[in-house]
PDB file of C-alpha atoms in Angstrom:
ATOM      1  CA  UNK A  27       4.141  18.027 -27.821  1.00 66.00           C
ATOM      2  CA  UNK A  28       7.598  18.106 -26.822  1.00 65.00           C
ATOM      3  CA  UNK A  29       7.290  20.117 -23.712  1.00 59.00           C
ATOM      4  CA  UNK A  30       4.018  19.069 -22.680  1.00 59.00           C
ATOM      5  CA  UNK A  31       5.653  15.726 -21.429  1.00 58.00           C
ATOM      6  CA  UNK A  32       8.528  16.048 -18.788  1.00 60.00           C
ATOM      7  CA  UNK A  33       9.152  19.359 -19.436  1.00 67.00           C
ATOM      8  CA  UNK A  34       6.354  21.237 -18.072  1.00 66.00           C
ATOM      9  CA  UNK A  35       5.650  18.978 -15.544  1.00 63.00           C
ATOM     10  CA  UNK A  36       9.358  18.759 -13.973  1.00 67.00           C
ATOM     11  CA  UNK A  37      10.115  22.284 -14.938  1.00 74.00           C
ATOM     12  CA  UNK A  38       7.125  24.205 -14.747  1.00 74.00           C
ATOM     13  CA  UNK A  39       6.528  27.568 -16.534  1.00 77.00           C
ATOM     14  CA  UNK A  40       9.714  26.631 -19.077  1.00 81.00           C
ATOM     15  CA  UNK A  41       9.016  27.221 -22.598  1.00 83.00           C
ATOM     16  CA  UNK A  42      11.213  25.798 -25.572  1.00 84.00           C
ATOM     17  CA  UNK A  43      12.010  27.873 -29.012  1.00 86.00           C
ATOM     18  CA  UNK A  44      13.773  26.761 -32.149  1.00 85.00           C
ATOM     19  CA  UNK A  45      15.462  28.966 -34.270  1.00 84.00           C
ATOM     20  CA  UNK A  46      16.874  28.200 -37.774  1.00 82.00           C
ATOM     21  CA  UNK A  47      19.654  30.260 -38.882  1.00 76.00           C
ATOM     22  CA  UNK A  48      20.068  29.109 -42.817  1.00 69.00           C
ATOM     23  CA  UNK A  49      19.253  29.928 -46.061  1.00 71.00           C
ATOM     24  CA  UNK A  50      18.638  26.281 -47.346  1.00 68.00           C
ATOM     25  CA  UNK A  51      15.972  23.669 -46.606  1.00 70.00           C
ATOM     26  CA  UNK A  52      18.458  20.953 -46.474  1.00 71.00           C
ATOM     27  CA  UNK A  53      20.528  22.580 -44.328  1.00 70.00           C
ATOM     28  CA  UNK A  54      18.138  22.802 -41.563  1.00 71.00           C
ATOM     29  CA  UNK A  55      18.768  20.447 -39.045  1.00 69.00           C
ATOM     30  CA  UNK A  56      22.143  21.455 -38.936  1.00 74.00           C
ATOM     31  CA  UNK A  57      21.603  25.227 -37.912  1.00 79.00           C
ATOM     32  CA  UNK A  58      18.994  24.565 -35.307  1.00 82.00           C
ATOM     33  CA  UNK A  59      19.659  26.515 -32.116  1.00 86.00           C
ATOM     34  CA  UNK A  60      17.043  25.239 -28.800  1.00 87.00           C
ATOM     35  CA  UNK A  61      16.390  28.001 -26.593  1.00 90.00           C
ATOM     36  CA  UNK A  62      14.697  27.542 -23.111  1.00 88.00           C
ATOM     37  CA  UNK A  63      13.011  30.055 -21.290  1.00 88.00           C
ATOM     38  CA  UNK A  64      12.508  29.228 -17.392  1.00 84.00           C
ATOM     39  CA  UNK A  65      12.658  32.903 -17.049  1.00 86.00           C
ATOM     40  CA  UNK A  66      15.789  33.624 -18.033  1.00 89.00           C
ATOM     41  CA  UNK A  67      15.866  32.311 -22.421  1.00 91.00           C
ATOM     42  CA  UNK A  68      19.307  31.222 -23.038  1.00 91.00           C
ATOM     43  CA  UNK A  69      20.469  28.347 -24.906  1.00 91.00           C
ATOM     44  CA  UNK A  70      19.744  24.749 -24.099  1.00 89.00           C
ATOM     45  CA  UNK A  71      23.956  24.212 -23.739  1.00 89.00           C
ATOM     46  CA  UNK A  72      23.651  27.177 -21.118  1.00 91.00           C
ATOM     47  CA  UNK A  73      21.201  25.242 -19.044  1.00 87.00           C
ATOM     48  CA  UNK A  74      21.195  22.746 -15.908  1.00 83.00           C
ATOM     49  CA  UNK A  75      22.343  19.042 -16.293  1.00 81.00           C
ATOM     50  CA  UNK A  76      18.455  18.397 -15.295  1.00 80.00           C
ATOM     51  CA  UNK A  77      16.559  20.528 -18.129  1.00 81.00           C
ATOM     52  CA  UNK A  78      19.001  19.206 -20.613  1.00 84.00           C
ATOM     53  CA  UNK A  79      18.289  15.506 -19.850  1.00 82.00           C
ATOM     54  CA  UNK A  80      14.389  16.350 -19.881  1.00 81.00           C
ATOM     55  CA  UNK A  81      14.664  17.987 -23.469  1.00 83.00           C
ATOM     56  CA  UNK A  82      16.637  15.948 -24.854  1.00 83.00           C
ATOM     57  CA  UNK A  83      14.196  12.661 -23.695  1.00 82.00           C
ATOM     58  CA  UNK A  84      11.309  14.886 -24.871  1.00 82.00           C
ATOM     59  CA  UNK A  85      12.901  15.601 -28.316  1.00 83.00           C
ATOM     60  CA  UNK A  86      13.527  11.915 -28.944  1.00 84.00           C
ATOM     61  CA  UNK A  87      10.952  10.960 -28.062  1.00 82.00           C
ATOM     62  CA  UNK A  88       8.870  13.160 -29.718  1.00 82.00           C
ATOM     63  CA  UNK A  89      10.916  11.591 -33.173  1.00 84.00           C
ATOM     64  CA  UNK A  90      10.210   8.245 -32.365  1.00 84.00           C
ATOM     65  CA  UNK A  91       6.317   8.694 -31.696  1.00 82.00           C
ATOM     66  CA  UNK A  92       5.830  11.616 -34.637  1.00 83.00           C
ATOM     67  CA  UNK A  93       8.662  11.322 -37.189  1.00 84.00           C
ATOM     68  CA  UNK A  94      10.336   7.754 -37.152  1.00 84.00           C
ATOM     69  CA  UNK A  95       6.546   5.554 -36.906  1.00 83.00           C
ATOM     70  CA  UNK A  96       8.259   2.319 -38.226  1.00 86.00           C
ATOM     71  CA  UNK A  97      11.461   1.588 -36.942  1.00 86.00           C
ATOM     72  CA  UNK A  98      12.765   1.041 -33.753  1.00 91.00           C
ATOM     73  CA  UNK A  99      15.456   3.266 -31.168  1.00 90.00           C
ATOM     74  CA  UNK A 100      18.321   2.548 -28.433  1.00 91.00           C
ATOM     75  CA  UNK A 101      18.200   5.170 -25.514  1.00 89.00           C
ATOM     76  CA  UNK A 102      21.224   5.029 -23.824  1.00 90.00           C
ATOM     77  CA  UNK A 103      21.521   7.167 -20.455  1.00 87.00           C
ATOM     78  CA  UNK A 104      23.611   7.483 -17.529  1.00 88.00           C
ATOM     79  CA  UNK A 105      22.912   8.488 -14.084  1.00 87.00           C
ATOM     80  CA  UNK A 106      19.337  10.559 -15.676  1.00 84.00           C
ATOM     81  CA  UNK A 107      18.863  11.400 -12.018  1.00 84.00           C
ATOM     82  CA  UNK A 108      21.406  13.598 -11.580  1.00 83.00           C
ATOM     83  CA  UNK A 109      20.182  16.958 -10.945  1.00 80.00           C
ATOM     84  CA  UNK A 110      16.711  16.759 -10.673  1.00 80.00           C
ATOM     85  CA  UNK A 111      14.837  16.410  -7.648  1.00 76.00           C
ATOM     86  CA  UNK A 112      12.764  13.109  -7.024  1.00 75.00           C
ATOM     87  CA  UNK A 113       9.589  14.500  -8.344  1.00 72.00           C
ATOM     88  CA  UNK A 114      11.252  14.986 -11.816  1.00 77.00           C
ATOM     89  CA  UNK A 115      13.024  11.686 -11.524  1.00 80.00           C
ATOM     90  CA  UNK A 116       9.774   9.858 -11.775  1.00 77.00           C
ATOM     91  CA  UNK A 117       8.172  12.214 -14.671  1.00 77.00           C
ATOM     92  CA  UNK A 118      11.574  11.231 -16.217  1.00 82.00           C
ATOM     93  CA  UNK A 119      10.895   7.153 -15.533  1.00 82.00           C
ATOM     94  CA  UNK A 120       7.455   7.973 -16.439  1.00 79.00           C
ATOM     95  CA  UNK A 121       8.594   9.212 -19.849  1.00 79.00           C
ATOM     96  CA  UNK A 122      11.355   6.405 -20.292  1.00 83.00           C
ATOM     97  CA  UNK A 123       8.281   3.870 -19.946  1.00 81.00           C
ATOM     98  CA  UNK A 124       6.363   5.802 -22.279  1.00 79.00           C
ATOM     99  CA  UNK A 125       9.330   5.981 -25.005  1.00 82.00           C
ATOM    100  CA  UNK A 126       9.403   1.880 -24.861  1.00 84.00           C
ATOM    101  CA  UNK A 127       6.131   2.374 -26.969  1.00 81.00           C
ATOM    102  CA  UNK A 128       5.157  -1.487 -25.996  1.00 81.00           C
ATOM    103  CA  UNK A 129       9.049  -2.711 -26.096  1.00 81.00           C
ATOM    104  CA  UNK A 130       9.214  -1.520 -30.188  1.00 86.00           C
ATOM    105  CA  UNK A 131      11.711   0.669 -28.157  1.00 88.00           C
ATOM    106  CA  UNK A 132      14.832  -0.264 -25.973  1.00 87.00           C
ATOM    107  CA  UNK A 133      16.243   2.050 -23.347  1.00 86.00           C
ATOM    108  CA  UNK A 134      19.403   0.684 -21.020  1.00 86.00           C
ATOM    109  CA  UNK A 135      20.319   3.212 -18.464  1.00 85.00           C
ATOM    110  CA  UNK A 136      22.486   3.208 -15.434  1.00 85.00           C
ATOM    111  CA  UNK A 137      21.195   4.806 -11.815  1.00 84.00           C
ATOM    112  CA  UNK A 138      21.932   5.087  -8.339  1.00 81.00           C
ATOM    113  CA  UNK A 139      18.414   5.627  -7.795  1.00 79.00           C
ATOM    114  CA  UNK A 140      15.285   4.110  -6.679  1.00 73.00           C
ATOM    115  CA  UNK A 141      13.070   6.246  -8.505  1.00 74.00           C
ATOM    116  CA  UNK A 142      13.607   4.206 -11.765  1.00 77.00           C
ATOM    117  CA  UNK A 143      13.574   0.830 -10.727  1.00 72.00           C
ATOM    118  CA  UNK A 144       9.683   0.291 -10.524  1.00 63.00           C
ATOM    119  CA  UNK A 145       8.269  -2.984 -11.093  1.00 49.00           C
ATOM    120  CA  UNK A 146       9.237  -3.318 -14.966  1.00 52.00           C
ATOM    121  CA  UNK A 147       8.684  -6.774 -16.853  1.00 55.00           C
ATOM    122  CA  UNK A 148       9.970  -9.750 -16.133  1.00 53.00           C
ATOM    123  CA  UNK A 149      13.343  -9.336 -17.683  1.00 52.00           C
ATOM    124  CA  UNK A 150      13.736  -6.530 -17.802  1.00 67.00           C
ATOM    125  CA  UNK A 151      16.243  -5.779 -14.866  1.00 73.00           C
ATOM    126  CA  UNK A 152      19.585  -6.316 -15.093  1.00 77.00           C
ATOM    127  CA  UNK A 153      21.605  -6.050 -11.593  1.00 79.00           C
ATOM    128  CA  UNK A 154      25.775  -5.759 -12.147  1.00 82.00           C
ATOM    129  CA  UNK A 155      27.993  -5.157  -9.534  1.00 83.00           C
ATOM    130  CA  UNK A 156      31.621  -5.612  -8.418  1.00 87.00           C
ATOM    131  CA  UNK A 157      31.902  -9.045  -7.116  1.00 88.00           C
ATOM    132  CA  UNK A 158      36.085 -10.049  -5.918  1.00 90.00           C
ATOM    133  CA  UNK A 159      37.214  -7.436  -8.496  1.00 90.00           C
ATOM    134  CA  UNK A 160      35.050  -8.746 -11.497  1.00 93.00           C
ATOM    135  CA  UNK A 161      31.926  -7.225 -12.782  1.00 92.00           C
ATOM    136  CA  UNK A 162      29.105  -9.467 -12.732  1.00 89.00           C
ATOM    137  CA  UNK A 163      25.580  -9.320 -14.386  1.00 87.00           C
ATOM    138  CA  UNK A 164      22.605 -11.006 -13.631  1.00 83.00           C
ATOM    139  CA  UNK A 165      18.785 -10.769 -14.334  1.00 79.00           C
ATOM    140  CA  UNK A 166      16.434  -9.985 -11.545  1.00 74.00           C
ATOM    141  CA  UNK A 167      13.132 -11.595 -11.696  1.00 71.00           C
ATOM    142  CA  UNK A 168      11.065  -9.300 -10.405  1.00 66.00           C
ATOM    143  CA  UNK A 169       8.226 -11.442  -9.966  1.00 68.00           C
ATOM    144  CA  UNK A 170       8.801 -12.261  -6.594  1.00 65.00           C
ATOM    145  CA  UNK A 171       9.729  -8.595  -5.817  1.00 62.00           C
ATOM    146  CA  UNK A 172       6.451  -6.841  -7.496  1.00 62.00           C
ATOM    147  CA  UNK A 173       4.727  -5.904  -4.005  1.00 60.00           C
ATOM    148  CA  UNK A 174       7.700  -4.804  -3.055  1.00 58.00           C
ATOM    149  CA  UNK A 175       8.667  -2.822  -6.271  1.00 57.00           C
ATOM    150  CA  UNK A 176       5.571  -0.442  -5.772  1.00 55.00           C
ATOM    151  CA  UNK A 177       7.106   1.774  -2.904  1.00 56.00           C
ATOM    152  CA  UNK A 178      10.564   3.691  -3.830  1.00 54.00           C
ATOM    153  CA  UNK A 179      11.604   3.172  -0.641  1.00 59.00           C
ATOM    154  CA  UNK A 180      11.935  -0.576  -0.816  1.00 60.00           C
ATOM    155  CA  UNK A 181      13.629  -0.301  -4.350  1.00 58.00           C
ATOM    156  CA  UNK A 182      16.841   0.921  -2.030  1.00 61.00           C
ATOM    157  CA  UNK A 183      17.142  -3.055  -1.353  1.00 63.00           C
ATOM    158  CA  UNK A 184      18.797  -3.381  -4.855  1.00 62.00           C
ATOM    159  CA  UNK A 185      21.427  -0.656  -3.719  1.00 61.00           C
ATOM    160  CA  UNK A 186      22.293  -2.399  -0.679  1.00 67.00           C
ATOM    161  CA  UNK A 187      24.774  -5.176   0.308  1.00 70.00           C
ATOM    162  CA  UNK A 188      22.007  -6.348   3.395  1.00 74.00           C
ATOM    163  CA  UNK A 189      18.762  -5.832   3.621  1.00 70.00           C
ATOM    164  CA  UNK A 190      16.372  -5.836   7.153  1.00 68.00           C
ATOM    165  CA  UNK A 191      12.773  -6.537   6.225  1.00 67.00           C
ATOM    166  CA  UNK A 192      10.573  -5.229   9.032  1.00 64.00           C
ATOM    167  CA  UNK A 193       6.638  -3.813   8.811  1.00 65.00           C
ATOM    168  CA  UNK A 194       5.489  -0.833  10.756  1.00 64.00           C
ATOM    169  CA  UNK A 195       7.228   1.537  13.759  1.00 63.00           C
ATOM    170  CA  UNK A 196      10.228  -0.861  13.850  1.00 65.00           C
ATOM    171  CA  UNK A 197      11.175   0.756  10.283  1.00 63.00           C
ATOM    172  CA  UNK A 198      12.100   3.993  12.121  1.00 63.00           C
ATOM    173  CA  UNK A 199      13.962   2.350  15.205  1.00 67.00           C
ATOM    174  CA  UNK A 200      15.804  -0.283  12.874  1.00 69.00           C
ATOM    175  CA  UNK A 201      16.981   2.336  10.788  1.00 69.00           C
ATOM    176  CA  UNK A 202      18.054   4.810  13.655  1.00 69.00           C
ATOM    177  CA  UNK A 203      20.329   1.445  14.834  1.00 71.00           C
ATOM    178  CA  UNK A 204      21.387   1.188  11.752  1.00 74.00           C
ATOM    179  CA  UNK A 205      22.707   4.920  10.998  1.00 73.00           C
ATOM    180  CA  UNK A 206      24.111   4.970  14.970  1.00 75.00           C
ATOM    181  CA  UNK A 207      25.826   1.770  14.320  1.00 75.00           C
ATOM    182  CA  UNK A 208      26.766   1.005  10.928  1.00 70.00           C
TER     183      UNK A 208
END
């Protein structure tokens, strides 16, 4: 269950192995090594930034949906795009969305990318930046942003200090002016 969500889809052919080295039943959790085998099985701690964050997602997830069925779980992640390529940054958003479990669970993360700001709830977007040496929150209604919100490409706009809004073959030309220039 574990692997069959980000893990075999972002990191295809990767397998994941448990082994318990104690004696005790109540000892378990504590001696539990996590292998992965991408073809090469060394330990999880051995492994890419990437794989790490996917398994380690997967795992708690895997508690909150199997183990934990009543109560509720903070996910707190930074940068979860860093090493992995944008195809595994939306299985990863994917699986964030799926570990809210119909908001009984909270995530907050912070990103540089567009790949995880896709039209959430109303809400549920929180924009802070540097504003005259003062950090500065503020909700985003995304109402008025949900067209918009549907191509990754636009979701750069909440990245940016100015945005150009154009439709069509001026996309390319505006942004060639814009690299040559700016």
């Amino acid at each position: 269950k574990v692997t069959s969500s980000s893990i075999k889809t972002t990191f295809p052919g990767t397998s994941l192995h448990f082994q318990f080295n104690t004696e005790t039943k109540t000892d378990l959790y504590r001696s539990c090594v996590i292998y992965i085998d991408d073809g090469f099985k060394s330990q999880l701690t051995e492994k890419g930034s990437g794989i790490q964050s996917a398994v380690i997602v997967g795992l708690f997830s895997y508690y909150m949906r199997e183990v934990n069925t009543i109560g509720s779980a903070l996910l707190c992640i930074e940068e979860p795009e860093l090493f992995l390529h944008p195809h595994g940054r939306r299985v990863m958003n994917s699986n964030l969305d799926l570990f809210l479990d119909d908001a009984r669970n909270q995530v907050i993360l912070s990103t540089h990318s567009p790949e995880f700001i896709n039209s959430p709830g109303d809400g549920n977007l929180i924009l802070v930046r540097k504003l005259d040496g003062e950090t500065c929150a503020s909700n985003v209604s995304t109402k008025k942003f949900n067209n918009l919100l549907l191509d990754n490409e636009q979701n750069e706009l909440f990245f940016a200090d100015k945005v150009i809004v154009c439709e069509g073959f001026d996309n390319y030309i505006l942004r060639w002016v814009a690299e040559e220039c700016f």
